[in-house]
Coordinates of C-alpha atoms and ligand atoms in Angstrom, one line a residue:
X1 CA 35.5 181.2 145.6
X2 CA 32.6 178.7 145.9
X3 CA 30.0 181.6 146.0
X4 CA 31.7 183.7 142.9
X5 CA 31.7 180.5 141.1
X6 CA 27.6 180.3 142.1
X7 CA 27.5 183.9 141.3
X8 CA 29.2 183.8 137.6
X9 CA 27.1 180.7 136.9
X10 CA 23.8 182.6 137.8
X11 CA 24.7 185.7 135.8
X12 CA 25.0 183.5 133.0
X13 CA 21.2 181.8 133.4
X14 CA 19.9 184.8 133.7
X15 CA 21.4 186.7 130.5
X16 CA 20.8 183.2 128.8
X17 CA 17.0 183.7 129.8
X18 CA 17.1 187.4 128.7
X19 CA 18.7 186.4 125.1
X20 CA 15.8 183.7 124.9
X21 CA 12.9 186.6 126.2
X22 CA 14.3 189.1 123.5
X23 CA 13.8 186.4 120.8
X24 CA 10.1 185.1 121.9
X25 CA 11.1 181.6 121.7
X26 CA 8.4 179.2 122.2
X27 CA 9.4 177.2 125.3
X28 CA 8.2 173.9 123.6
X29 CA 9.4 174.2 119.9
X30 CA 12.1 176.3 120.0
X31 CA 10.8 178.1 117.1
X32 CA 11.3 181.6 116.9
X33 CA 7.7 183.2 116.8
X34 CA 6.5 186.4 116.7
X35 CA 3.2 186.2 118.5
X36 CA 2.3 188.1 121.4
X37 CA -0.9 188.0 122.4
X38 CA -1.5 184.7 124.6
X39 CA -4.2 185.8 126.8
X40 CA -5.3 184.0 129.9
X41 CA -7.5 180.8 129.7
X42 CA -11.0 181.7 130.2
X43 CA -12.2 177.9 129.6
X44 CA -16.1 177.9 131.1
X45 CA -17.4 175.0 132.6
X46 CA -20.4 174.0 130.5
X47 CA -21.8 172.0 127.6
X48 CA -19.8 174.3 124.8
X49 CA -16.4 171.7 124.4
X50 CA -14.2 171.4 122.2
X51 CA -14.7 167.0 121.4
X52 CA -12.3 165.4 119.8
X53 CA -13.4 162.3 118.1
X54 CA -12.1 159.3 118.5
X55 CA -11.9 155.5 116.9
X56 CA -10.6 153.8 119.7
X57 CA -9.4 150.6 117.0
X58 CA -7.1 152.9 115.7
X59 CA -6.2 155.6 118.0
X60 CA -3.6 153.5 120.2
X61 CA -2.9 150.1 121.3
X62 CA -1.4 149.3 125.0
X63 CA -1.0 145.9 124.8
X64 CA 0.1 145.1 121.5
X65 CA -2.3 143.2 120.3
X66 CA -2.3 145.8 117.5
X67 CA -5.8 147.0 118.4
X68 CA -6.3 150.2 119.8
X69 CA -8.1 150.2 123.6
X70 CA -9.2 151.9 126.3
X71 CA -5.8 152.6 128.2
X72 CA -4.8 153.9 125.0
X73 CA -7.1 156.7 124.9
X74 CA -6.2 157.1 128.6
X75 CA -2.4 157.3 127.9
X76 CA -3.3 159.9 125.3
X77 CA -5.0 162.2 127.6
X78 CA -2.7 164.9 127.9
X79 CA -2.0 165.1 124.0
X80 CA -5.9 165.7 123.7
X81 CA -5.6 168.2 126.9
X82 CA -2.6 170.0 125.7
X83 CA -4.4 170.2 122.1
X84 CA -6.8 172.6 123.9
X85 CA -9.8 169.8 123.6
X86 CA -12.1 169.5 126.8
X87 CA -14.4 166.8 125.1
X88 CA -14.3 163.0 123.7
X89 CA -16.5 161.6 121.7
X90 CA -15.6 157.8 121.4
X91 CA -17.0 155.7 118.7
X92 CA -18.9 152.7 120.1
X93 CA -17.6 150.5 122.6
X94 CA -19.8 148.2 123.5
X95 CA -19.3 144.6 122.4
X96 CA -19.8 143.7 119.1
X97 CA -18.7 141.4 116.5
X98 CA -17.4 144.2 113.7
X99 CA -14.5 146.0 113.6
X100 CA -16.8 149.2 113.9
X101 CA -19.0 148.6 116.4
X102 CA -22.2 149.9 115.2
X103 CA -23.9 146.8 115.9
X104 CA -24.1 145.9 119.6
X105 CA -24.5 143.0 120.9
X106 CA -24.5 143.8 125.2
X107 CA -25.1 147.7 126.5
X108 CA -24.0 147.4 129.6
X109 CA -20.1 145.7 128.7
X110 CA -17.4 146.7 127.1
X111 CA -15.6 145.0 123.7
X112 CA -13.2 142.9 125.3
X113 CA -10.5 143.8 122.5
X114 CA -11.0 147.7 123.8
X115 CA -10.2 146.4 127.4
X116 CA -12.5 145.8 130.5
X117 CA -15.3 148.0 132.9
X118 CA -12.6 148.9 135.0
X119 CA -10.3 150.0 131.8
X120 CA -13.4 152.2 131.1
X121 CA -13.6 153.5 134.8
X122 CA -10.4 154.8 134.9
X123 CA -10.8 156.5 131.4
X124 CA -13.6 158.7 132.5
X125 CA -11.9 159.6 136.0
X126 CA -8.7 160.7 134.1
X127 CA -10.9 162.5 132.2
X128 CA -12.4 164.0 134.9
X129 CA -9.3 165.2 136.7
X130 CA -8.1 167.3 133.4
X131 CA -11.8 168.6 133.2
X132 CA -12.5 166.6 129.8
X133 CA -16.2 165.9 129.4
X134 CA -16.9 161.9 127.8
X135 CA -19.1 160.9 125.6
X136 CA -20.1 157.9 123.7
X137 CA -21.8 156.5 121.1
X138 CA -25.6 155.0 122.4
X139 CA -26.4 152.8 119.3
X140 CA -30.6 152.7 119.6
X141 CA -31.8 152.1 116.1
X142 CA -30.8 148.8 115.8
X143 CA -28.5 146.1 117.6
X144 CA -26.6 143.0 116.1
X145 CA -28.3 140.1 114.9
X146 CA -26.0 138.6 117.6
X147 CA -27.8 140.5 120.4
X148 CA -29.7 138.1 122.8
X149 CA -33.0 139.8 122.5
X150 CA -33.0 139.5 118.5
X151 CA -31.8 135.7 119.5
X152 CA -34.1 134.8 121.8
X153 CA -37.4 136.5 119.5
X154 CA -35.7 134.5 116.7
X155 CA -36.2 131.4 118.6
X156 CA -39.3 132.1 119.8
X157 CA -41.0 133.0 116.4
X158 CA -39.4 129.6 115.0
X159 CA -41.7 127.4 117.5
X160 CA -44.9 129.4 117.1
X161 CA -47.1 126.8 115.2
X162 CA -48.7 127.5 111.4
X163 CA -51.0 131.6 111.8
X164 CA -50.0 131.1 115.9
X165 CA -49.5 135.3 116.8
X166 CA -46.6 135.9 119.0
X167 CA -47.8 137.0 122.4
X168 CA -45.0 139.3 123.9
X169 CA -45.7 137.6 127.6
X170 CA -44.3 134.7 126.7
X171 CA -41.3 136.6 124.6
X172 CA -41.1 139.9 125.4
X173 CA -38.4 140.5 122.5
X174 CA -40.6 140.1 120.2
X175 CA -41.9 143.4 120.7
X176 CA -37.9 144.9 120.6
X177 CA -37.9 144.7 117.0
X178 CA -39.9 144.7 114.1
X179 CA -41.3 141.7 113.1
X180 CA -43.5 141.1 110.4
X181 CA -45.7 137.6 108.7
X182 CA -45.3 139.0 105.2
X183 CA -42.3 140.6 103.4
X184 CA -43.1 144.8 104.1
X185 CA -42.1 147.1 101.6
X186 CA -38.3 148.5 102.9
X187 CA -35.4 146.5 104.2
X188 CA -37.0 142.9 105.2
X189 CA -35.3 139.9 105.7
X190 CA -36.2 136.0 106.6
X191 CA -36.1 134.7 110.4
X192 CA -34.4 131.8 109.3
X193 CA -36.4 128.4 110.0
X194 CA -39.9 130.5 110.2
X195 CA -42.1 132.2 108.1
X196 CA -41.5 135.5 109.6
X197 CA -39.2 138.5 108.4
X198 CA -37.5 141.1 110.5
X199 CA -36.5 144.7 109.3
X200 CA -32.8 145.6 109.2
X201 CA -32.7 148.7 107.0
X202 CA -29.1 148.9 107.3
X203 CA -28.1 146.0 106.8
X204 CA -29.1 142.2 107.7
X205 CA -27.2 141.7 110.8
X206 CA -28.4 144.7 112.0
X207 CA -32.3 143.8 112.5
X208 CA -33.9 147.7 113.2
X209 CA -35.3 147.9 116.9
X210 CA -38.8 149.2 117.8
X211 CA -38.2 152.6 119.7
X212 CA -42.3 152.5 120.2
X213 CA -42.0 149.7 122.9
X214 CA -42.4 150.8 126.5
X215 CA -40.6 147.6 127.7
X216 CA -38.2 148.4 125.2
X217 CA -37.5 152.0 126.3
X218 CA -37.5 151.2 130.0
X219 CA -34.7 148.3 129.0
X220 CA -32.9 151.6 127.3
X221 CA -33.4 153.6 130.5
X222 CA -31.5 151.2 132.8
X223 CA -29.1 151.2 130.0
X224 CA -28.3 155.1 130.3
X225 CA -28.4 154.3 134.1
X226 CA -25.7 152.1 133.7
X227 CA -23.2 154.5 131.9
X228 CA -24.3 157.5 133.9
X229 CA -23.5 155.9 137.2
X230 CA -20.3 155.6 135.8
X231 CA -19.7 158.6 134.8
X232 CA -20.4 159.0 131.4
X233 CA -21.1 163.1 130.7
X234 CA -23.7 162.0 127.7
X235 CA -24.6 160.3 124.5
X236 CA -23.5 160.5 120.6
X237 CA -26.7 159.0 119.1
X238 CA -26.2 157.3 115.7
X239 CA -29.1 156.6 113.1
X240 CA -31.4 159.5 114.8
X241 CA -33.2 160.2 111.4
X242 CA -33.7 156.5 110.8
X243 CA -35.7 155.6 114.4
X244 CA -37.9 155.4 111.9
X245 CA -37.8 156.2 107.7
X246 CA -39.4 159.3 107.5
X247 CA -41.0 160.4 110.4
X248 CA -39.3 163.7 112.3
X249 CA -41.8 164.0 114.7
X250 CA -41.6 160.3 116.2
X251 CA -37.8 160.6 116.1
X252 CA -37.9 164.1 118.0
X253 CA -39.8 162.3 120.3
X254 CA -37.6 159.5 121.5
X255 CA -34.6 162.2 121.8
X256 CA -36.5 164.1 123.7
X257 CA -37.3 161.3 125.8
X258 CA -34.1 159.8 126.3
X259 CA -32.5 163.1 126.7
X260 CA -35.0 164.3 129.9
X261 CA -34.8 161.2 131.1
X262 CA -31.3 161.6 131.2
X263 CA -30.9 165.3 132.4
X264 CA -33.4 164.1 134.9
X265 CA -30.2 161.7 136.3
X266 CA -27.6 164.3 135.7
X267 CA -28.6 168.3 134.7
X268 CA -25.3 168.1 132.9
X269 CA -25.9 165.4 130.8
X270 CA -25.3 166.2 127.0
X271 CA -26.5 164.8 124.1
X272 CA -25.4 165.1 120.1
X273 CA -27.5 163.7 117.6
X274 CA -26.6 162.3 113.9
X275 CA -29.2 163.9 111.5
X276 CA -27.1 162.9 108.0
X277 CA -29.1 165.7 106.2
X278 CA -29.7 169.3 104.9
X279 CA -30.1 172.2 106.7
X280 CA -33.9 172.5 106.9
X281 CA -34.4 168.7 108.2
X282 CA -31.6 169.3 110.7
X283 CA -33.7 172.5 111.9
X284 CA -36.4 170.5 112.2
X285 CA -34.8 168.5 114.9
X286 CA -34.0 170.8 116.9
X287 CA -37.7 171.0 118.0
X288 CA -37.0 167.5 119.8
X289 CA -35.6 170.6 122.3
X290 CA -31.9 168.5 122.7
X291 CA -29.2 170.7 122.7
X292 CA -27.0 169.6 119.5
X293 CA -26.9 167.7 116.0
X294 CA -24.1 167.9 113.9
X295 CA -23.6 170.4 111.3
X296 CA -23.7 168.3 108.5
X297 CA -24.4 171.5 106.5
X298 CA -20.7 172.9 107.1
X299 CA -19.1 169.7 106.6
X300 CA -17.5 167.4 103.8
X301 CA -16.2 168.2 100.3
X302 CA -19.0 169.9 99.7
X303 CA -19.7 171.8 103.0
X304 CA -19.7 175.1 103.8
X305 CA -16.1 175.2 105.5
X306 CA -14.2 173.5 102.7
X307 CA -16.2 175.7 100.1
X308 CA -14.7 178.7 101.3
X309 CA -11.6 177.9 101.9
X310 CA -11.6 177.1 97.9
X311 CA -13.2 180.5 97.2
X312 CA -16.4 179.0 95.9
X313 CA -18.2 180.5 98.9
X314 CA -17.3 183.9 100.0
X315 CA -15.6 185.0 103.5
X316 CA -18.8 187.1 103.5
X317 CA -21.1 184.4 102.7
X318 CA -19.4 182.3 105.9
X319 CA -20.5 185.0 108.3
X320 CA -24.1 185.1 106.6
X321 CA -24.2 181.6 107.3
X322 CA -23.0 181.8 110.5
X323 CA -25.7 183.9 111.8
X324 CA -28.6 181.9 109.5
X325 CA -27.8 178.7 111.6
X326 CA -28.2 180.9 114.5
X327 CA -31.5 181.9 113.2
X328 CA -32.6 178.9 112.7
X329 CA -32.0 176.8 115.4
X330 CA -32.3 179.0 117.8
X331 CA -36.1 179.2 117.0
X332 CA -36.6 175.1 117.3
X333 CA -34.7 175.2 120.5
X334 CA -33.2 179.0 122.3
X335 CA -30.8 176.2 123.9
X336 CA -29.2 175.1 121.3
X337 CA -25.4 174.6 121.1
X338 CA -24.0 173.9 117.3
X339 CA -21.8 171.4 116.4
X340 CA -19.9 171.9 113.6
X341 CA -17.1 169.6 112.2
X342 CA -14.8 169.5 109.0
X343 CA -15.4 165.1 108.6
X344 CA -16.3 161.9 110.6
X345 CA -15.6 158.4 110.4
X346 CA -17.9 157.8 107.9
X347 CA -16.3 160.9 105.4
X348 CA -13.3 161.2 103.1
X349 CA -10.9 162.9 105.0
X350 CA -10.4 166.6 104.9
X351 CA -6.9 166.3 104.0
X352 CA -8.3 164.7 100.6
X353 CA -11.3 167.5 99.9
X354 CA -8.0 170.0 99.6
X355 CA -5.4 168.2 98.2
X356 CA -3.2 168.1 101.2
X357 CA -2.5 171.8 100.8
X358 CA -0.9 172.9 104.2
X359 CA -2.4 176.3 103.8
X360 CA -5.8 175.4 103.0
X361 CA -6.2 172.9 105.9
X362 CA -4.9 175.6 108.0
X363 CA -8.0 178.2 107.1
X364 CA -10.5 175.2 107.4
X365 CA -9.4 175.0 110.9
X366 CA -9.3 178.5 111.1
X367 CA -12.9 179.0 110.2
X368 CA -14.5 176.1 112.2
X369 CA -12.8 177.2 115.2
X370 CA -14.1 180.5 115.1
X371 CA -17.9 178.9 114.6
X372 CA -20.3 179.2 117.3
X373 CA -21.5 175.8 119.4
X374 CA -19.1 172.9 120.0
X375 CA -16.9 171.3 117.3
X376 CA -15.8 168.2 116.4
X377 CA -12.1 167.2 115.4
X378 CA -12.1 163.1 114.0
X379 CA -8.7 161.9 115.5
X380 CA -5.7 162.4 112.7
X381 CA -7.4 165.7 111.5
X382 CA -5.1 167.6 113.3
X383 CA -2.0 166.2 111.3
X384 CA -3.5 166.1 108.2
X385 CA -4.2 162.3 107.7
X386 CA -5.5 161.4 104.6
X387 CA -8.1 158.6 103.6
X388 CA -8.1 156.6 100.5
X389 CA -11.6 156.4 98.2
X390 CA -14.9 155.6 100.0
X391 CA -14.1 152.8 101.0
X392 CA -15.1 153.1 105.4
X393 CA -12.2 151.1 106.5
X394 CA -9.9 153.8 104.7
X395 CA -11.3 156.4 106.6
X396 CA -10.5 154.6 110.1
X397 CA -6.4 154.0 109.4
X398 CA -4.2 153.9 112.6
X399 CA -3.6 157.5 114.1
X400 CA -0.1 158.5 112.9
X401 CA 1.9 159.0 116.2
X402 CA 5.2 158.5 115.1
X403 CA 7.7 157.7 111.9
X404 CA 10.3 156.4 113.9
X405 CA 8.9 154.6 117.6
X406 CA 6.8 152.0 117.1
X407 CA 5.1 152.8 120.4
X408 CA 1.3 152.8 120.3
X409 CA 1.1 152.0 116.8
X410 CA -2.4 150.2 115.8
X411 CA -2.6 148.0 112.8
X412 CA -6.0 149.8 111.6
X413 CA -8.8 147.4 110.2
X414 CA -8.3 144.4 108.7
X415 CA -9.9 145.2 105.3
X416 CA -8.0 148.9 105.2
X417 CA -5.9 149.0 101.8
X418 CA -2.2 148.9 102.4
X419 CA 0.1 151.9 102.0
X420 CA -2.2 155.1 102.8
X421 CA 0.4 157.7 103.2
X422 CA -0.2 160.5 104.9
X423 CA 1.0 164.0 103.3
X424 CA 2.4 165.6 106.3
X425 CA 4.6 164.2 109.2
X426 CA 3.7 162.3 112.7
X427 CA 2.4 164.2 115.3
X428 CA 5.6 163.4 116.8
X429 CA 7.2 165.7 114.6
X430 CA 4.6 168.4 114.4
X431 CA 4.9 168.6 118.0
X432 CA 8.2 170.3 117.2
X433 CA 7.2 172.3 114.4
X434 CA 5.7 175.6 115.6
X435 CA 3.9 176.3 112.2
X436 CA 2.9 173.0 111.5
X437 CA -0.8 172.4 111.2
X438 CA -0.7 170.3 114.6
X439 CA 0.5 173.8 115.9
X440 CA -2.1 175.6 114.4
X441 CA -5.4 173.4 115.3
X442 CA -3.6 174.2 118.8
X443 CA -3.5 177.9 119.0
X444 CA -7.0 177.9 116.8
X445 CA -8.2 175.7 120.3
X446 CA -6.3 178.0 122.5
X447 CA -8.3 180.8 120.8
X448 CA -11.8 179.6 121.9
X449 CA -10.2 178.8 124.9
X450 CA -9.1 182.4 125.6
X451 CA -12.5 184.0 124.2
X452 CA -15.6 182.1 125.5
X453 CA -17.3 184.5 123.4
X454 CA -16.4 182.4 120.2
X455 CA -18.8 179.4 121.0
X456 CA -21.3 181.0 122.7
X457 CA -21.5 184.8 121.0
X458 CA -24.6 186.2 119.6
X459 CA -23.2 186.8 115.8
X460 CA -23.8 190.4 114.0
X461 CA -22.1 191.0 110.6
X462 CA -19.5 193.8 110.4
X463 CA -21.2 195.1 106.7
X464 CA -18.5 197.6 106.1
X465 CA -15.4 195.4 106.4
X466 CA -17.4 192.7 104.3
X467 CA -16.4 192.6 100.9
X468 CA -14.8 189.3 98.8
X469 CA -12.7 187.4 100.5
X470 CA -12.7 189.5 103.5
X471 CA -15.5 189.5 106.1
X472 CA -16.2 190.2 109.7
X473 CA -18.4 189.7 112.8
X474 CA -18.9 190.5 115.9
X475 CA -19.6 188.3 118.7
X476 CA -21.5 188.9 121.9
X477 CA -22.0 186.6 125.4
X478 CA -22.9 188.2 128.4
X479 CA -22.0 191.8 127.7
X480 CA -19.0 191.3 126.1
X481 CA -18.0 191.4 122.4
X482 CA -15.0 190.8 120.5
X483 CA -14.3 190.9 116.7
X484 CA -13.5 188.3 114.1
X485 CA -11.7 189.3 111.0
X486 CA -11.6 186.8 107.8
X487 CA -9.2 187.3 105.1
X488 CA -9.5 184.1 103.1
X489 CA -7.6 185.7 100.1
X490 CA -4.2 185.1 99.2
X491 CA -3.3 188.3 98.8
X492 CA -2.7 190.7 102.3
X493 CA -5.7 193.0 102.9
X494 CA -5.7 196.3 105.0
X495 CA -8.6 197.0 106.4
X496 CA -9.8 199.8 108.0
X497 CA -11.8 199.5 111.1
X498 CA -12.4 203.7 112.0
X499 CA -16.0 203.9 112.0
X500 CA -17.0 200.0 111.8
X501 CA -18.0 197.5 115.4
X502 CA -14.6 197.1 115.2
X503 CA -13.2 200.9 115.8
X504 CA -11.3 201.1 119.5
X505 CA -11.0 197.2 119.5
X506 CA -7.6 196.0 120.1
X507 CA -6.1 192.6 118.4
X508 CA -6.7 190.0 121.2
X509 CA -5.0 186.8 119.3
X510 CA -4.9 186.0 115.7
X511 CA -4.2 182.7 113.4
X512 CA -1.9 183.2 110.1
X513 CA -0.4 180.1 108.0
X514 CA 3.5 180.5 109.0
X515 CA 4.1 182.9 111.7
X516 CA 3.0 186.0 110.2
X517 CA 1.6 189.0 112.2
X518 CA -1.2 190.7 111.7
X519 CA -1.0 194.3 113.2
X520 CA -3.1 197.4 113.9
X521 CA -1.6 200.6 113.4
X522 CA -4.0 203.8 113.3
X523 CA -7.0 201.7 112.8
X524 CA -5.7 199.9 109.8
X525 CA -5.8 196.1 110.4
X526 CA -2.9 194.8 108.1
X527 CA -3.8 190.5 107.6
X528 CA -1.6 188.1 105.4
X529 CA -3.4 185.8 103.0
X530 CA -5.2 183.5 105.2
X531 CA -5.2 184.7 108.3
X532 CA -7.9 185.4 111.1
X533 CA -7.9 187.9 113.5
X534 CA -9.4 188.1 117.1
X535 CA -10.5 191.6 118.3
X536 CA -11.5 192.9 121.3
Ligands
CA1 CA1 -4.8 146.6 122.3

């Protein structure tokens, strides 16, 4: 009786399980989807990532002190891993007495209301265990007027007696920054009680160091010591075109030093530089021969990426693009690893550049994640969050976790304006939305995750299947190609791929806006407005 009972029950699992195979429910959501092509990861172990960027202020607080910290990002880990990101970039975290961080005051600590060394140690080994590469931001233009080397050169310069020349023997930190007896032309300020003026192009508390002093650079050194002994996987440097005003070569030159010295510790070690500017200055710096600068070109309202998802730049025109940033980097530095990104901390949100249309933020995602190098998600992007004006504090609002648990919950910074409401829901409840954009930034991760060839492809155009607001390419790493399909439109498109790259390829994986398919029948690839498709 027992056993028939065992028996019945059994037969009932298993026709329970069948019912659930025949209507490809997706274990997590629940959501009845039609997509069948999940390949196998093929995640390689290099300096390609996918980096997710984080503000640890606002990402998520552990102790409730409202304040976001370092356990935080460590409780968050498997939401970042599970996104499909093998990379973090944190925002400083080194003490300092702003909200933001950008001025440091010690390299070798960390802000005591983002937690302690061993907070920090215990981030990058969970890190480590789920294969997630850290890196942080190494502030090297300038520190805080609060730093004890700007202090103690302060101090010093105040006793020197009436035309008496600072001797850096006595004080070597008066050769950290750039001192000056008269007022130079640029961003100079008074050393209180002396008649001597610092430079803080920035901003006054943050006096501009000189990255020409050899006892300065060897302080630096011991500073990348420091975090690499700990485990650090590389550095997000800040400022790099203002090491100083105007001057590419001499900024090349201490990248390219830091970064050998640094690969000299660790072969590994990765480095991604801030070069706020054009296309043609940003090539330039790739001759400092280190491996990545953001892709300022592609981003922001007015960047490549959110251009064509309004139709003011063509799918075609993406591709072209695609393959001129090859071009050009490539000839600075054949090493080179892109790293494109949709908006930082220091950007109105992307959510704002389209109006919160669910579609449209879907196709941005779509097209960065199908660029070459390593991009870069700011925390919040992935459900949409929106920003409020240009005021910087509005860009940095508390990650929205949840509408209904508290849990986690940071209370943003202190000058953010009230009541910046996001568009779409918490990732809480995207997390159980399969066609939410949470969902989609997942699959589009999942994507380069299946097909290395995405990040790391030589790129040709697919001329016959480019014409408006469709487009193709082919990728190609290590003898193996595979095919990407745009159709930015809102209308379907049929394209037919008999005599193109593309001919024999079969769909590998594909992104649409609500659970469309995209098929392939006798060479006719059949797309829904917005969708991308992955061939192979
Ligand atoms: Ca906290």
């Amino acid at each position: 009786m027992r056993k028939k009972i065992i028996s019945a029950a059994l037969a009932v699992v298993l026709l329970l399980a069948l019912l659930a195979g025949c209507r490809q429910e997706d274990p997590v959501t629940k959501n009845k989807i039609k997509y069948a092509y999940e390949q196998d990861l093929n995640v390689i172990d290099d300096n390609y990532r996918n980096y997710y960027e984080i503000f640890v202020y606002s990402f998520y607080d552990t102790d409730e002190d409202g304040i976001g910290d370092l356990n935080g990002v460590t409780e968050k880990l498997d939401y970042i891993k599970d996104m499909g990101f093998n990379g973090i970039w944190l925002m400083p975290v080194m003490p300092s007495p702003t909200y933001h961080k950008y001025d440091v005051k010690d390299y070798c600590a960390i802000d005591p209301e983002y937690g302690t060394m061993e907070d920090m140690e215990r981030l990058i080994e969970e890190c480590h265990k789920r294969d997630i590469r850290l890196i942080i931001d190494f502030v090297i233009n300038h520190t805080s007027s609060q730093h004890p080397w700007f202090q103690e050169a302060c101090a010093y310069l105040r006793g020197l007696s009436d035309g008496e020349q600072p001797d850096s023997s006595e004080c070597p930190y008066v050769d950290y920054y750039h001192f000056s007896e008269k007022k130079e032309s640029g961003t100079y300020y008074p050393v209180s009680g002396s008649d001597w003026y610092y430079e803080g192009s920035f901003w006054s508390e943050m006096p501009d160091l000189n990255l020409k002093s050899d006892a300065l650079r060897e302080e630096l050194e011991e500073t990348a010591d420091f975090w690499l002994e700990r485990g650090i996987d590389g550095f997000r440097m800040d400022a790099a075109m203002h090491f100083e005003e105007n001057s590419t070569s001499f900024n090349n030159d201490v990248l390219n030093w830091l970064y050998t010295y640094c690969t000299d510790q660790n072969p590994d070690f990765y480095m991604v530089s801030e070069v706020w500017a054009g296309l043609s200055i940003v090539e330039e710096y790739y001759g400092s021969k280190t491996p990545s600068f953001f892709n300022f070109d592609g981003a922001s309202a007015e960047g490549l990426l959110v251009k064509t998802v309004r139709g003011q730049s063509s799918a075609e025109n993406f591709v072209d693009q695609m393959i001129q940033y090859e071009e050009l980097f490539s000839a600075e530095n054949p090493d080179y690893i892109d790293a494109p990104f949709l908006t930082n901390h220091d950007m109105v949100r992307v959510a704002n550049n389209l109006m919160s249309k669910e579609e449209d933020l879907k196709m941005a995602c779509g097209l960065l994640m199908t660029m070459n190098g390593s991009p870069f998600v700011y925390y919040g992007e992935e459900i949409g969050m929106s920003s409020k004006g240009t005021k910087d504090e509005n860009k940095r609002i508390p990650m929205f976790w949840s509408d209904t648990d508290e849990t986690g919950m940071t209370d943003g910074p202190q000058d953010m304006d009230p009541g910046i409401v996001s568009e779409f829901p918490s990732a809480e409840e995207q997390l159980t939305d399969g066609y939410s954009l949470l969902n989609y930034y997942k699959r589009a991760l999942r994507l380069r995750n299946e097909n290395p060839e995405i990040a790391r492809g030589t790129v040709t155009k697919v001329e016959a299947l480019c014409e408006g607001e469709t487009a193709a390419a082919v990728k190609t790493w290590q003898d193996s190609t595979i095919g990407i399909v745009y159709n930015t439109s809102e209308e379907e498109a049929a394209l037919n791929l008999e005599g193109t790259e593309l001919s024999g390829m079969k769909i590998r994986g594909y992104l649409t806006l609500d659970g469309e398919e995209i098929t392939l029948d006798d060479g006719t690839l059949t797309m829904p407005a917005k969708s991308i498709c992955i061939l192979k």
